[in-house]
C-alpha cells in the first residue's frame, strides 16, 4: 500500500513538473564533439579553399566538426607577404594566415589544411615526406597533397577525444612552414 502510494506520488510529481515546464536533464555524453566555427570574412578568394580544407578534416577525423561562419573559433586571413602561419590560442581556437606569395609557389589547399592542422593540435614535422601534411614546405613545391596521413588524422581525433597532452593544447605560433623558393637567375 505504501509502495503504491509512493508510485502515485512520483507520477503526480512528474506530471506537475512537466506542466510547469521543468525537465530533468539527461547526463552529458562522456565526450561531446567540439564544433569549431571558422570565419572566412577576411579570407577573400581563399574562402572556398578554407571550405575544402574543412571538409578534408571533417572527413578524416571524429570528435570535431569544422563549420563555416557560425562563430569565430578560427579566423582565416588572406595576406600578402610575411609567410603563412597559424596562431593557436588553445586547441581548436586561433587564427590562420595564408600568404598569397607562398600560395603562388605551393598548393594553396595544402597550405590551408596544414595551417588548420596546427589549430587542431599538430606540430610541424619537416621530414620531406609528401604523404604527411605536417611536413609542409619541406616536401617541395611539387607536393600538392592536402590530406593528413592516417596517423596525423587519428592524432587529431584522439586530441579532441580528451586524450590530450599539455603541449598540443597550449597556445603557440607556427611560422616558416613554407620556405621561399628562389627563382634561378638566368
Ligand atoms: Zn607548419
PDB file of C-alpha atoms and ligand atoms in Angstrom:
ATOM      1  CA  UNK A   1       0.000   0.000   0.000  1.00  0.00           C
ATOM      2  CA  UNK A   2       2.760   2.411   0.934  1.00  0.00           C
ATOM      3  CA  UNK A   3       4.694   1.471  -2.181  1.00  0.00           C
ATOM      4  CA  UNK A   4       1.703   2.074  -4.407  1.00  0.00           C
ATOM      5  CA  UNK A   5       1.122   5.453  -2.832  1.00  0.00           C
ATOM      6  CA  UNK A   6       4.742   6.362  -3.429  1.00  0.00           C
ATOM      7  CA  UNK A   7       4.446   5.439  -7.078  1.00  0.00           C
ATOM      8  CA  UNK A   8       1.352   7.560  -7.399  1.00  0.00           C
ATOM      9  CA  UNK A   9       3.144  10.443  -5.704  1.00  0.00           C
ATOM     10  CA  UNK A  10       6.091  10.151  -8.070  1.00  0.00           C
ATOM     11  CA  UNK A  11       3.811  10.018 -11.073  1.00  0.00           C
ATOM     12  CA  UNK A  12       1.918  13.048  -9.836  1.00  0.00           C
ATOM     13  CA  UNK A  13       5.115  14.958  -9.183  1.00  0.00           C
ATOM     14  CA  UNK A  14       6.468  14.181 -12.655  1.00  0.00           C
ATOM     15  CA  UNK A  15       3.216  15.350 -14.222  1.00  0.00           C
ATOM     16  CA  UNK A  16       3.279  18.513 -12.157  1.00  0.00           C
ATOM     17  CA  UNK A  17       6.876  19.281 -13.128  1.00  0.00           C
ATOM     18  CA  UNK A  18       6.117  18.662 -16.781  1.00  0.00           C
ATOM     19  CA  UNK A  19       3.168  21.015 -16.520  1.00  0.00           C
ATOM     20  CA  UNK A  20       5.469  23.647 -15.074  1.00  0.00           C
ATOM     21  CA  UNK A  21       7.891  23.155 -17.952  1.00  0.00           C
ATOM     22  CA  UNK A  22      10.584  21.652 -15.772  1.00  0.00           C
ATOM     23  CA  UNK A  23      12.608  18.948 -17.418  1.00  0.00           C
ATOM     24  CA  UNK A  24      15.176  16.752 -15.791  1.00  0.00           C
ATOM     25  CA  UNK A  25      18.391  16.948 -17.788  1.00  0.00           C
ATOM     26  CA  UNK A  26      19.982  13.789 -19.090  1.00  0.00           C
ATOM     27  CA  UNK A  27      23.605  13.257 -18.131  1.00  0.00           C
ATOM     28  CA  UNK A  28      26.016  14.789 -20.653  1.00  0.00           C
ATOM     29  CA  UNK A  29      27.717  12.330 -23.003  1.00  0.00           C
ATOM     30  CA  UNK A  30      31.211  11.297 -21.952  1.00  0.00           C
ATOM     31  CA  UNK A  31      32.838  13.214 -24.775  1.00  0.00           C
ATOM     32  CA  UNK A  32      30.846  15.636 -26.868  1.00  0.00           C
ATOM     33  CA  UNK A  33      32.223  16.518 -30.275  1.00  0.00           C
ATOM     34  CA  UNK A  34      33.579  20.046 -30.496  1.00  0.00           C
ATOM     35  CA  UNK A  35      32.185  22.319 -33.173  1.00  0.00           C
ATOM     36  CA  UNK A  36      34.904  24.605 -34.492  1.00  0.00           C
ATOM     37  CA  UNK A  37      33.246  27.572 -36.134  1.00  0.00           C
ATOM     38  CA  UNK A  38      35.568  29.081 -38.686  1.00  0.00           C
ATOM     39  CA  UNK A  39      35.119  32.545 -40.107  1.00  0.00           C
ATOM     40  CA  UNK A  40      36.168  33.421 -43.660  1.00  0.00           C
ATOM     41  CA  UNK A  41      35.120  37.076 -43.702  1.00  0.00           C
ATOM     42  CA  UNK A  42      38.811  38.041 -44.025  1.00  0.00           C
ATOM     43  CA  UNK A  43      39.769  35.167 -46.323  1.00  0.00           C
ATOM     44  CA  UNK A  44      38.838  36.839 -49.598  1.00  0.00           C
ATOM     45  CA  UNK A  45      39.283  34.498 -52.527  1.00  0.00           C
ATOM     46  CA  UNK A  46      40.566  31.772 -50.195  1.00  0.00           C
ATOM     47  CA  UNK A  47      37.177  31.251 -48.525  1.00  0.00           C
ATOM     48  CA  UNK A  48      36.397  28.339 -50.826  1.00  0.00           C
ATOM     49  CA  UNK A  49      39.828  26.850 -50.108  1.00  0.00           C
ATOM     50  CA  UNK A  50      39.033  27.055 -46.402  1.00  0.00           C
ATOM     51  CA  UNK A  51      35.774  25.213 -47.035  1.00  0.00           C
ATOM     52  CA  UNK A  52      37.624  22.456 -48.913  1.00  0.00           C
ATOM     53  CA  UNK A  53      40.173  22.149 -46.110  1.00  0.00           C
ATOM     54  CA  UNK A  54      37.373  21.946 -43.530  1.00  0.00           C
ATOM     55  CA  UNK A  55      35.747  19.117 -45.495  1.00  0.00           C
ATOM     56  CA  UNK A  56      39.057  17.253 -45.643  1.00  0.00           C
ATOM     57  CA  UNK A  57      39.496  17.484 -41.873  1.00  0.00           C
ATOM     58  CA  UNK A  58      35.847  16.602 -41.209  1.00  0.00           C
ATOM     59  CA  UNK A  59      36.091  13.517 -43.409  1.00  0.00           C
ATOM     60  CA  UNK A  60      39.371  12.384 -41.875  1.00  0.00           C
ATOM     61  CA  UNK A  61      38.572  12.829 -38.178  1.00  0.00           C
ATOM     62  CA  UNK A  62      35.996  12.195 -35.447  1.00  0.00           C
ATOM     63  CA  UNK A  63      35.166  14.164 -32.284  1.00  0.00           C
ATOM     64  CA  UNK A  64      35.286  17.549 -34.019  1.00  0.00           C
ATOM     65  CA  UNK A  65      33.404  19.340 -36.765  1.00  0.00           C
ATOM     66  CA  UNK A  66      34.603  22.398 -38.617  1.00  0.00           C
ATOM     67  CA  UNK A  67      31.583  24.505 -39.504  1.00  0.00           C
ATOM     68  CA  UNK A  68      31.517  27.666 -41.632  1.00  0.00           C
ATOM     69  CA  UNK A  69      30.595  31.093 -40.309  1.00  0.00           C
ATOM     70  CA  UNK A  70      28.662  30.018 -37.206  1.00  0.00           C
ATOM     71  CA  UNK A  71      31.080  31.860 -34.945  1.00  0.00           C
ATOM     72  CA  UNK A  72      34.767  32.575 -34.754  1.00  0.00           C
ATOM     73  CA  UNK A  73      36.759  29.855 -33.024  1.00  0.00           C
ATOM     74  CA  UNK A  74      39.021  30.072 -36.050  1.00  0.00           C
ATOM     75  CA  UNK A  75      39.515  33.096 -38.256  1.00  0.00           C
ATOM     76  CA  UNK A  76      41.065  32.690 -41.710  1.00  0.00           C
ATOM     77  CA  UNK A  77      43.019  35.582 -43.232  1.00  0.00           C
ATOM     78  CA  UNK A  78      44.367  36.184 -46.732  1.00  0.00           C
ATOM     79  CA  UNK A  79      47.580  38.185 -46.545  1.00  0.00           C
ATOM     80  CA  UNK A  80      50.392  39.123 -48.915  1.00  0.00           C
ATOM     81  CA  UNK A  81      53.960  38.747 -47.702  1.00  0.00           C
ATOM     82  CA  UNK A  82      55.336  37.679 -44.351  1.00  0.00           C
ATOM     83  CA  UNK A  83      54.614  34.000 -44.830  1.00  0.00           C
ATOM     84  CA  UNK A  84      51.702  31.746 -43.990  1.00  0.00           C
ATOM     85  CA  UNK A  85      51.340  30.899 -40.335  1.00  0.00           C
ATOM     86  CA  UNK A  86      48.995  29.773 -37.612  1.00  0.00           C
ATOM     87  CA  UNK A  87      48.324  31.213 -34.173  1.00  0.00           C
ATOM     88  CA  UNK A  88      46.767  28.666 -31.833  1.00  0.00           C
ATOM     89  CA  UNK A  89      45.224  30.224 -28.732  1.00  0.00           C
ATOM     90  CA  UNK A  90      44.003  26.841 -27.498  1.00  0.00           C
ATOM     91  CA  UNK A  91      43.034  23.545 -29.062  1.00  0.00           C
ATOM     92  CA  UNK A  92      40.521  24.288 -31.819  1.00  0.00           C
ATOM     93  CA  UNK A  93      40.853  28.050 -31.443  1.00  0.00           C
ATOM     94  CA  UNK A  94      43.051  30.600 -33.192  1.00  0.00           C
ATOM     95  CA  UNK A  95      43.885  32.286 -36.465  1.00  0.00           C
ATOM     96  CA  UNK A  96      45.311  31.118 -39.773  1.00  0.00           C
ATOM     97  CA  UNK A  97      47.083  33.433 -42.240  1.00  0.00           C
ATOM     98  CA  UNK A  98      47.610  32.387 -45.853  1.00  0.00           C
ATOM     99  CA  UNK A  99      50.237  34.315 -47.810  1.00  0.00           C
ATOM    100  CA  UNK A 100      49.339  34.867 -51.459  1.00  0.00           C
ATOM    101  CA  UNK A 101      53.036  34.824 -52.435  1.00  0.00           C
ATOM    102  CA  UNK A 102      53.505  31.349 -50.956  1.00  0.00           C
ATOM    103  CA  UNK A 103      50.214  30.226 -52.458  1.00  0.00           C
ATOM    104  CA  UNK A 104      51.691  31.105 -55.857  1.00  0.00           C
ATOM    105  CA  UNK A 105      54.502  28.587 -55.238  1.00  0.00           C
ATOM    106  CA  UNK A 106      52.896  25.858 -53.151  1.00  0.00           C
ATOM    107  CA  UNK A 107      49.441  24.257 -53.321  1.00  0.00           C
ATOM    108  CA  UNK A 108      47.166  26.697 -51.513  1.00  0.00           C
ATOM    109  CA  UNK A 109      44.918  23.849 -50.360  1.00  0.00           C
ATOM    110  CA  UNK A 110      47.890  22.041 -48.825  1.00  0.00           C
ATOM    111  CA  UNK A 111      48.930  25.249 -47.068  1.00  0.00           C
ATOM    112  CA  UNK A 112      45.391  25.739 -45.758  1.00  0.00           C
ATOM    113  CA  UNK A 113      44.918  22.196 -44.424  1.00  0.00           C
ATOM    114  CA  UNK A 114      48.423  22.274 -42.911  1.00  0.00           C
ATOM    115  CA  UNK A 115      47.888  25.555 -41.070  1.00  0.00           C
ATOM    116  CA  UNK A 116      44.480  24.405 -39.813  1.00  0.00           C
ATOM    117  CA  UNK A 117      46.275  21.244 -38.651  1.00  0.00           C
ATOM    118  CA  UNK A 118      48.227  23.423 -36.202  1.00  0.00           C
ATOM    119  CA  UNK A 119      44.949  24.762 -34.771  1.00  0.00           C
ATOM    120  CA  UNK A 120      43.853  21.132 -34.384  1.00  0.00           C
ATOM    121  CA  UNK A 121      46.908  20.312 -32.292  1.00  0.00           C
ATOM    122  CA  UNK A 122      49.543  19.095 -34.741  1.00  0.00           C
ATOM    123  CA  UNK A 123      53.158  20.283 -34.684  1.00  0.00           C
ATOM    124  CA  UNK A 124      55.406  20.677 -37.722  1.00  0.00           C
ATOM    125  CA  UNK A 125      57.253  17.616 -38.959  1.00  0.00           C
ATOM    126  CA  UNK A 126      59.708  18.740 -41.622  1.00  0.00           C
ATOM    127  CA  UNK A 127      60.863  15.363 -42.894  1.00  0.00           C
ATOM    128  CA  UNK A 128      60.267  15.960 -46.602  1.00  0.00           C
ATOM    129  CA  UNK A 129      57.578  13.278 -46.817  1.00  0.00           C
ATOM    130  CA  UNK A 130      54.764  14.416 -49.117  1.00  0.00           C
ATOM    131  CA  UNK A 131      52.465  11.763 -47.605  1.00  0.00           C
ATOM    132  CA  UNK A 132      52.457  13.833 -44.437  1.00  0.00           C
ATOM    133  CA  UNK A 133      50.510  17.066 -44.226  1.00  0.00           C
ATOM    134  CA  UNK A 134      52.661  18.470 -41.447  1.00  0.00           C
ATOM    135  CA  UNK A 135      55.860  18.123 -43.475  1.00  0.00           C
ATOM    136  CA  UNK A 136      54.718  21.412 -45.044  1.00  0.00           C
ATOM    137  CA  UNK A 137      57.104  23.036 -47.490  1.00  0.00           C
ATOM    138  CA  UNK A 138      59.880  20.536 -46.736  1.00  0.00           C
ATOM    139  CA  UNK A 139      58.217  18.240 -49.278  1.00  0.00           C
ATOM    140  CA  UNK A 140      58.820  20.830 -52.008  1.00  0.00           C
ATOM    141  CA  UNK A 141      56.582  22.849 -54.274  1.00  0.00           C
ATOM    142  CA  UNK A 142      55.693  19.796 -56.358  1.00  0.00           C
ATOM    143  CA  UNK A 143      53.932  18.222 -53.367  1.00  0.00           C
ATOM    144  CA  UNK A 144      50.250  19.105 -53.564  1.00  0.00           C
ATOM    145  CA  UNK A 145      48.910  16.510 -51.088  1.00  0.00           C
ATOM    146  CA  UNK A 146      46.249  18.239 -48.942  1.00  0.00           C
ATOM    147  CA  UNK A 147      45.318  15.167 -46.884  1.00  0.00           C
ATOM    148  CA  UNK A 148      46.501  14.295 -43.386  1.00  0.00           C
ATOM    149  CA  UNK A 149      48.018  10.847 -43.063  1.00  0.00           C
ATOM    150  CA  UNK A 150      46.108   8.234 -41.079  1.00  0.00           C
ATOM    151  CA  UNK A 151      48.440   8.836 -38.153  1.00  0.00           C
ATOM    152  CA  UNK A 152      48.026  12.605 -38.320  1.00  0.00           C
ATOM    153  CA  UNK A 153      44.225  12.327 -38.522  1.00  0.00           C
ATOM    154  CA  UNK A 154      43.956   9.848 -35.664  1.00  0.00           C
ATOM    155  CA  UNK A 155      46.180  12.030 -33.511  1.00  0.00           C
ATOM    156  CA  UNK A 156      43.740  14.913 -34.005  1.00  0.00           C
ATOM    157  CA  UNK A 157      40.761  12.646 -33.251  1.00  0.00           C
ATOM    158  CA  UNK A 158      42.436  11.493 -30.057  1.00  0.00           C
ATOM    159  CA  UNK A 159      43.278  15.037 -29.009  1.00  0.00           C
ATOM    160  CA  UNK A 160      39.629  16.026 -29.315  1.00  0.00           C
ATOM    161  CA  UNK A 161      38.516  12.867 -27.520  1.00  0.00           C
ATOM    162  CA  UNK A 162      40.333  14.196 -24.478  1.00  0.00           C
ATOM    163  CA  UNK A 163      43.483  12.150 -24.861  1.00  0.00           C
ATOM    164  CA  UNK A 164      45.416  15.336 -24.567  1.00  0.00           C
ATOM    165  CA  UNK A 165      48.967  16.190 -23.942  1.00  0.00           C
ATOM    166  CA  UNK A 166      49.555  19.599 -22.435  1.00  0.00           C
ATOM    167  CA  UNK A 167      51.828  20.651 -25.299  1.00  0.00           C
ATOM    168  CA  UNK A 168      49.267  20.001 -28.015  1.00  0.00           C
ATOM    169  CA  UNK A 169      46.590  22.012 -26.264  1.00  0.00           C
ATOM    170  CA  UNK A 170      48.717  25.026 -25.479  1.00  0.00           C
ATOM    171  CA  UNK A 171      48.873  28.401 -27.151  1.00  0.00           C
ATOM    172  CA  UNK A 172      51.583  28.517 -29.785  1.00  0.00           C
ATOM    173  CA  UNK A 173      52.592  30.221 -33.026  1.00  0.00           C
ATOM    174  CA  UNK A 174      53.720  28.196 -36.035  1.00  0.00           C
ATOM    175  CA  UNK A 175      55.751  30.045 -38.655  1.00  0.00           C
ATOM    176  CA  UNK A 176      58.135  29.299 -41.512  1.00  0.00           C
ATOM    177  CA  UNK A 177      56.493  26.108 -42.722  1.00  0.00           C
ATOM    178  CA  UNK A 178      56.878  27.137 -46.375  1.00  0.00           C
ATOM    179  CA  UNK A 179      60.415  28.153 -47.334  1.00  0.00           C
ATOM    180  CA  UNK A 180      60.623  30.644 -50.146  1.00  0.00           C
ATOM    181  CA  UNK A 181      61.698  29.200 -53.446  1.00  0.00           C
ATOM    182  CA  UNK A 182      64.218  31.422 -55.183  1.00  0.00           C
ATOM    183  CA  UNK A 183      63.803  31.842 -58.895  1.00  0.00           C
ATOM    184  CA  UNK A 184      67.103  30.903 -60.574  1.00  0.00           C
ATOM    185  CA  UNK A 185      68.819  33.834 -62.251  1.00  0.00           C
ATOM    186  CA  UNK A 186      69.143  33.133 -65.952  1.00  0.00           C
TER     187      UNK A 186
HETATM  188 ZN1  LIG B   1      53.541  24.471 -40.042  1.00  0.00          ZN
END
